[in-house]
Coordinates of N, CA and C in Angstrom, one line a residue:
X105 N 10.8 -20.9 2.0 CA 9.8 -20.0 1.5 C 10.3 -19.4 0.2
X106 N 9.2 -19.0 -1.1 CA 10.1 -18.4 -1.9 C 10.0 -17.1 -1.7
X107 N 10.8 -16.5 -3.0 CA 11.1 -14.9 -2.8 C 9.8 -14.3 -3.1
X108 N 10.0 -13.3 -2.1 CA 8.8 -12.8 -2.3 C 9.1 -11.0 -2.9
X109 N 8.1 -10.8 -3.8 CA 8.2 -9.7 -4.7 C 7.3 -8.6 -4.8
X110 N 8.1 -7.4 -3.8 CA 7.1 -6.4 -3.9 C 7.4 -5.7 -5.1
X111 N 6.1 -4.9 -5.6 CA 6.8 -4.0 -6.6 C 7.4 -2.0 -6.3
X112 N 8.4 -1.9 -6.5 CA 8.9 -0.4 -6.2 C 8.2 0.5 -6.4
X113 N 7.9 1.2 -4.5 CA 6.3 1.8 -4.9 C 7.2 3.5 -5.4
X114 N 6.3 3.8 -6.4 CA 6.5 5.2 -7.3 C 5.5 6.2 -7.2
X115 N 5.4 7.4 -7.3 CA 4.5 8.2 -7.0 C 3.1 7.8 -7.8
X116 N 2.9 6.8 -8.6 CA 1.6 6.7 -9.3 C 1.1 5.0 -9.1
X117 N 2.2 3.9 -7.7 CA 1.6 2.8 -7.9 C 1.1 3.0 -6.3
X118 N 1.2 3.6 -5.5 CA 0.8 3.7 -4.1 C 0.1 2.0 -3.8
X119 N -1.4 2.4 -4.7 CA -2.0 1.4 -3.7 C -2.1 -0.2 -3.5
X120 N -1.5 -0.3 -4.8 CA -1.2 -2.6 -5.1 C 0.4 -2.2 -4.4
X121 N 1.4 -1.0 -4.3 CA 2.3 -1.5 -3.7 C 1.9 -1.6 -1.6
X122 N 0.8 -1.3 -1.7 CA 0.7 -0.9 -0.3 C -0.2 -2.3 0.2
X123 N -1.0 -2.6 -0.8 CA -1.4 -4.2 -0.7 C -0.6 -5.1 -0.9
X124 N 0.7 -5.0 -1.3 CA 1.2 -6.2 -1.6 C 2.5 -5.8 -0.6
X125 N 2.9 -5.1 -0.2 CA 3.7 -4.8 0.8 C 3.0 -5.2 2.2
X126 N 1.6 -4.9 2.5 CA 1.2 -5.7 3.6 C 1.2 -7.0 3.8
X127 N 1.2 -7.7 2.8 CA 0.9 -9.6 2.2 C 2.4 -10.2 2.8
X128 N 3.5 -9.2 2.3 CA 4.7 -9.6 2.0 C 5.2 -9.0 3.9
X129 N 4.6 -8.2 4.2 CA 4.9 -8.3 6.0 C 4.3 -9.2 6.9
X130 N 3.6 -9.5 6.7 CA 2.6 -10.0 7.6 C 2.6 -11.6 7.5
X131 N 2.9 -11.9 5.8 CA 4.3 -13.6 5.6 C 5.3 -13.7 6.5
X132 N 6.2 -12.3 6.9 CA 7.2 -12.5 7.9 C 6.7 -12.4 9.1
X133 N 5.9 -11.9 9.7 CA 5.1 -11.4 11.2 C 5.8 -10.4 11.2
X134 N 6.0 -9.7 10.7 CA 6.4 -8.2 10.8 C 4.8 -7.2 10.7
X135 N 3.6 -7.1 10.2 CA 3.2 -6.2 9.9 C 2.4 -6.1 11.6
X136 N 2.5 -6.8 12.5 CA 2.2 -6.3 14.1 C 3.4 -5.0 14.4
X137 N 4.1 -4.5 13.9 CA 4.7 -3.3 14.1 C 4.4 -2.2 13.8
X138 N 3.4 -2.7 12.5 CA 2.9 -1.5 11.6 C 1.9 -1.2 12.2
X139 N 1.0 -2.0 12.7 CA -0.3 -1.9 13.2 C -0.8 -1.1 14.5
X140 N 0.4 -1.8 15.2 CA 0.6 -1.4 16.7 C 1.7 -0.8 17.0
X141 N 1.1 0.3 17.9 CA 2.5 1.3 18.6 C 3.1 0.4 19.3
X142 N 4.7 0.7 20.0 CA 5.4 -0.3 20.9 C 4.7 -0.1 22.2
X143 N 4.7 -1.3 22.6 CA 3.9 -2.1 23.7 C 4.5 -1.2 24.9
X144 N 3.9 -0.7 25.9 CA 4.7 0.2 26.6 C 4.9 -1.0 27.8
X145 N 6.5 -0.8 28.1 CA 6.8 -1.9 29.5 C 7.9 -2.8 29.7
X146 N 7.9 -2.5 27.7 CA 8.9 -3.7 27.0 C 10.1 -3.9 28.2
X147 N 10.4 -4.8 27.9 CA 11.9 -5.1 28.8 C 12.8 -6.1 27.9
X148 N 14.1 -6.3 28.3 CA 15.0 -7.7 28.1 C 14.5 -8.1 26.9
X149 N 14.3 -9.7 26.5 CA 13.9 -10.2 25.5 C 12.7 -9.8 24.3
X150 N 11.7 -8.9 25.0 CA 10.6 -8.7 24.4 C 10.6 -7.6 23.8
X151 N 11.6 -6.7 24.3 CA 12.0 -5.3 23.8 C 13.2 -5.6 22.7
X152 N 14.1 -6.4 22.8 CA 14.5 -7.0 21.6 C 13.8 -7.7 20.2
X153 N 13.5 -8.5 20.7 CA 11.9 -8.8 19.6 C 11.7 -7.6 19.0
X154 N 10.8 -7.0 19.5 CA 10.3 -6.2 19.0 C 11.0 -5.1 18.6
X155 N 12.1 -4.4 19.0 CA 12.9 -3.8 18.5 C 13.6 -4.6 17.0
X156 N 14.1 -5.5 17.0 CA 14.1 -6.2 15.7 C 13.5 -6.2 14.5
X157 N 11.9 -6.9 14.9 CA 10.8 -7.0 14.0 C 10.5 -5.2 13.1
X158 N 11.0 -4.3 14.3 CA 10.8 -2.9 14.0 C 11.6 -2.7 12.8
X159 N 13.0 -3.4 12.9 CA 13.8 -2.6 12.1 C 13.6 -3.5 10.6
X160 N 13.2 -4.5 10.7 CA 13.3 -5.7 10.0 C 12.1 -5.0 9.3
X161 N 10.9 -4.5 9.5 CA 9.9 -3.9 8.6 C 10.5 -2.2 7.9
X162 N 10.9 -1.8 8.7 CA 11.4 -0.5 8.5 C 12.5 -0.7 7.2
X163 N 13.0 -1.8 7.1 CA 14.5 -1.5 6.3 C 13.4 -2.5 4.8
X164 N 12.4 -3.1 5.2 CA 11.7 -4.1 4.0 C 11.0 -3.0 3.2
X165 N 9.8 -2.0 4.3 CA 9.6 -0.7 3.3 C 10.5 0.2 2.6
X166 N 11.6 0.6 3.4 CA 12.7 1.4 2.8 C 12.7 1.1 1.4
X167 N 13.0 -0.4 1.3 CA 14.1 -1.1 0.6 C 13.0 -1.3 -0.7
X168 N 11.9 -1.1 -0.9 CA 10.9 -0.9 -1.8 C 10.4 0.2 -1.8
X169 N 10.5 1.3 -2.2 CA 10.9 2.7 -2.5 C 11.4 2.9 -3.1
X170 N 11.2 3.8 -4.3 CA 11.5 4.1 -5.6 C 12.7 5.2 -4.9
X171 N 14.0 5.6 -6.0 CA 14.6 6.5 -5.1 C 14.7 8.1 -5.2
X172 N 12.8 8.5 -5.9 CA 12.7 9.7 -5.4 C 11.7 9.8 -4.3
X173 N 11.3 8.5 -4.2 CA 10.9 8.8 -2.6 C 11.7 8.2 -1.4
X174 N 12.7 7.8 -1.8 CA 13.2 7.4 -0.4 C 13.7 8.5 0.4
X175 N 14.2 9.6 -0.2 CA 14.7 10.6 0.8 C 13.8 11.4 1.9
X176 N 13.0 10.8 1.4 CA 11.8 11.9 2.2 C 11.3 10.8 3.5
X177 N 11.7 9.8 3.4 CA 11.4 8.7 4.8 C 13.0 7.9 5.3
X178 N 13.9 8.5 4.7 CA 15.3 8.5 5.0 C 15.8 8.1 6.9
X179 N 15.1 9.2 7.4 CA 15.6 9.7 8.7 C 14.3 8.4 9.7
X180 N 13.3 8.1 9.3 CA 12.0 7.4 10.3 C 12.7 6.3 10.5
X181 N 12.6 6.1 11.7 CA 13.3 4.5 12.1 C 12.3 3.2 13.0
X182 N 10.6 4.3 13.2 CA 10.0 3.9 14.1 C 8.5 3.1 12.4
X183 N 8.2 1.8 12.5 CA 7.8 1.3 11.2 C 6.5 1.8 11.2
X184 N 5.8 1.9 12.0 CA 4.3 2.7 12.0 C 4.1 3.9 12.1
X185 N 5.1 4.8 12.2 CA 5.0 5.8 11.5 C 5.7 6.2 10.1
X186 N 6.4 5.5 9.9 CA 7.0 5.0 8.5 C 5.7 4.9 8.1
X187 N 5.2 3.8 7.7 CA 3.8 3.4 7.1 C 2.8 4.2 6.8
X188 N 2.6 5.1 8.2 CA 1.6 6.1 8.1 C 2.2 7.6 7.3
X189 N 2.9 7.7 7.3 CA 3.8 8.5 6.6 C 3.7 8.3 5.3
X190 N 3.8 7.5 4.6 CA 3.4 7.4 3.7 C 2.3 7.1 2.9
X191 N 1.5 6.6 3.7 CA -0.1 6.0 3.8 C -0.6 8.1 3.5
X192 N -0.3 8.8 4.6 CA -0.5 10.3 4.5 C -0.1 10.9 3.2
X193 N 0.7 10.6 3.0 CA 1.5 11.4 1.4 C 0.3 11.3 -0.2
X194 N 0.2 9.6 0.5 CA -0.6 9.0 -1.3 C -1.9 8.9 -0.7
X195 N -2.6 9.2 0.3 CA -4.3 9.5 0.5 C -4.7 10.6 0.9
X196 N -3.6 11.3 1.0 CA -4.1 13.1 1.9 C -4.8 13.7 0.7
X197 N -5.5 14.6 1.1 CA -6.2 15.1 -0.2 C -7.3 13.9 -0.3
X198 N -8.4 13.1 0.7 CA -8.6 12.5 0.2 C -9.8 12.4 -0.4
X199 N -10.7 13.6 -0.3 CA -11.9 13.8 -1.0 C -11.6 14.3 -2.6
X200 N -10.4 14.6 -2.7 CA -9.9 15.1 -4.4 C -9.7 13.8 -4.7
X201 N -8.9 12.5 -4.0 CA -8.6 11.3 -4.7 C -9.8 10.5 -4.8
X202 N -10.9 10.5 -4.1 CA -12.4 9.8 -4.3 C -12.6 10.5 -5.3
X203 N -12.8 11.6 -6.1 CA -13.4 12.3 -7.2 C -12.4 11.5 -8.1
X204 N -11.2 11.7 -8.4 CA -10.2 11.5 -9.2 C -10.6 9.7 -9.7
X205 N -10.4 9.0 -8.6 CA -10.8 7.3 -8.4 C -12.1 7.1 -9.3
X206 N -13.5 7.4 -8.3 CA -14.5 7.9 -9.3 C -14.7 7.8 -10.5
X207 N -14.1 9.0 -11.1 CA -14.2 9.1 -12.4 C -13.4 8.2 -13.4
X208 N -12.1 8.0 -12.5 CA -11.3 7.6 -13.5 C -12.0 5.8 -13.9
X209 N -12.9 5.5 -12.9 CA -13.8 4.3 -13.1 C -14.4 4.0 -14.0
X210 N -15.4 5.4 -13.9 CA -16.8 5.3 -14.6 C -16.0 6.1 -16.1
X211 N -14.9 6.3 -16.5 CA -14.4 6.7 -18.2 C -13.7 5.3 -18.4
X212 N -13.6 4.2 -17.4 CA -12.7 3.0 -18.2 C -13.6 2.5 -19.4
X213 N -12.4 2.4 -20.6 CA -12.6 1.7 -21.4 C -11.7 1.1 -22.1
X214 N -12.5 -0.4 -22.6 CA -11.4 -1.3 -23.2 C -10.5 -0.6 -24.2
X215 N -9.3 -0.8 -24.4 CA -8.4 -0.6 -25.3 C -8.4 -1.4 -26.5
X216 N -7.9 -0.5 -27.3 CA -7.9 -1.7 -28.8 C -6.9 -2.6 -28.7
X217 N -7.2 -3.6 -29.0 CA -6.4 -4.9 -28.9 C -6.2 -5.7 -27.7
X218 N -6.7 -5.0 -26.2 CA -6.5 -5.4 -25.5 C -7.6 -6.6 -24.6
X219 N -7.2 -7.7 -24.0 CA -8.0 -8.8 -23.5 C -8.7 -8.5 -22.7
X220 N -9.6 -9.0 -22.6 CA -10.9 -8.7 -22.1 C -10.2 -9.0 -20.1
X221 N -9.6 -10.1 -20.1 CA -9.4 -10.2 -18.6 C -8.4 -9.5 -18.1
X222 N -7.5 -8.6 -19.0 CA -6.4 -7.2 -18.8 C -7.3 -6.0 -18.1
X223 N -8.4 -6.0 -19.0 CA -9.6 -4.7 -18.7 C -10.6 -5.6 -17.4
X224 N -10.8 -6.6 -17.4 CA -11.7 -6.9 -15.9 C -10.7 -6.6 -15.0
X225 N -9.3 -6.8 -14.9 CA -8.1 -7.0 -13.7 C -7.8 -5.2 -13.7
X226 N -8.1 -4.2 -14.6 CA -7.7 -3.1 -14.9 C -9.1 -2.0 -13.9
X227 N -10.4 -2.8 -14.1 CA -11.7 -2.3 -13.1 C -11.4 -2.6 -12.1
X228 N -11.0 -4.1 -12.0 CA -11.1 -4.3 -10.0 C -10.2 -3.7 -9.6
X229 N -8.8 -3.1 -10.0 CA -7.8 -2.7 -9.4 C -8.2 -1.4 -9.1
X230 N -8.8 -0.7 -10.3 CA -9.9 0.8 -9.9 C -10.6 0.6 -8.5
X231 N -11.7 -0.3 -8.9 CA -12.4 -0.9 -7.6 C -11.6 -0.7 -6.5
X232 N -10.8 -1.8 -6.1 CA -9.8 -1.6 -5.3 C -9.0 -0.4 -4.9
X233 N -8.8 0.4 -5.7 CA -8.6 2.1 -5.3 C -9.7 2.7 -4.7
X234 N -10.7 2.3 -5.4 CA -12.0 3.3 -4.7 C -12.0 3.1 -3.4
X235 N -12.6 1.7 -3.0 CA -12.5 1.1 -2.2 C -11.6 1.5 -0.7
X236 N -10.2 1.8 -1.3 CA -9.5 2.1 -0.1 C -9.6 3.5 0.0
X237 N -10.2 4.4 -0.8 CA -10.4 6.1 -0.2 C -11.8 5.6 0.5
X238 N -12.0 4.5 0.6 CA -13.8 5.0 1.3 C -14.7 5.2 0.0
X239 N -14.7 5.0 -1.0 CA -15.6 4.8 -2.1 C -16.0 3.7 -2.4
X240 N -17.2 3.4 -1.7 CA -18.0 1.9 -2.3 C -18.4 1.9 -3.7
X241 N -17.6 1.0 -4.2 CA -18.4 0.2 -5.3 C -18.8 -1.2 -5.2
X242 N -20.3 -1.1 -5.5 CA -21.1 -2.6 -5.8 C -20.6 -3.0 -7.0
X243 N -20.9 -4.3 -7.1 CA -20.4 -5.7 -7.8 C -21.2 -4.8 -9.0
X244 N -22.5 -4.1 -8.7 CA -23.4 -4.1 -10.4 C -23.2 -2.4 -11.0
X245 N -22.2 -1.6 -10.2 CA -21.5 -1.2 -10.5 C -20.2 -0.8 -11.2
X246 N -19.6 -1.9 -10.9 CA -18.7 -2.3 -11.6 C -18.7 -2.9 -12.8
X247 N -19.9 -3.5 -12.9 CA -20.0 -4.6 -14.1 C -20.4 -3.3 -15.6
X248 N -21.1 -2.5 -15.2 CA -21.8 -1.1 -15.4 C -20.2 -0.6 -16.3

């Protein structure tokens, strides 16, 4: 398989690193850690597994973390709360970040000099922000 490349999530790339950090777990079967609490019962082999896969997601997010946020998820060793821990940090507040998303939509505009499919990939990624606070945007919204 090749390398796969998340980008170092930073206080202002949260959400393509959070999309592309899921792509890049779930390539390994790791993101059933993130998703699901530990299976209560575990024993012997299956409690290894999964204790594994745990740490194997846990040390993949660390390890993509910019390093002024690493200190602050330093000590989490359990990956779905890692995840949500951070998922909490860059969506709390989340009716200020739908206003914020929102707007920052409906004021895009093209840049001078810049390609027209830089600015379509510059809306859907907006889109794609709205989107994950719970802000629907339609297709003829967007186009808008």
């Amino acid at each position: 398989m090749e390398k796969l490349t998340v980008p170092e999530m930073t206080s202002s790339n949260y959400f393509i690193w959070a999309l592309k950090m899921k792509a890049a777990l779930s390539l390994k079967r790791l993101f059933s850690v993130i998703e699901n609490k530990k299976p209560v019962g575990l024993e012997g082999k299956a409690l290894s597994d999964w204790s594994t896969k745990n740490d194997d997601a846990v040390s993949y997010v660390k390890l993509s973390v910019s390093d002024e946020q690493a200190l602050q998820y330093a000590n989490e060793d359990n990956a779905k709360t890692l995840w949500e821990k951070i998922k909490s940090n860059f969506t709390g507040q989340a009716e200020d970040r739908k206003i914020e998303a929102g707007n920052e939509l409906h004021n895009l505009r093209l840049c001078e000099n810049e390609k027209i499919s830089n600015y379509i990939a510059r809306a859907r990624g907006l889109a794609t922000k709205c989107a994950s606070l719970g802000l629907d945007v339609t297709e003829r919204e967007l186009a808008i």
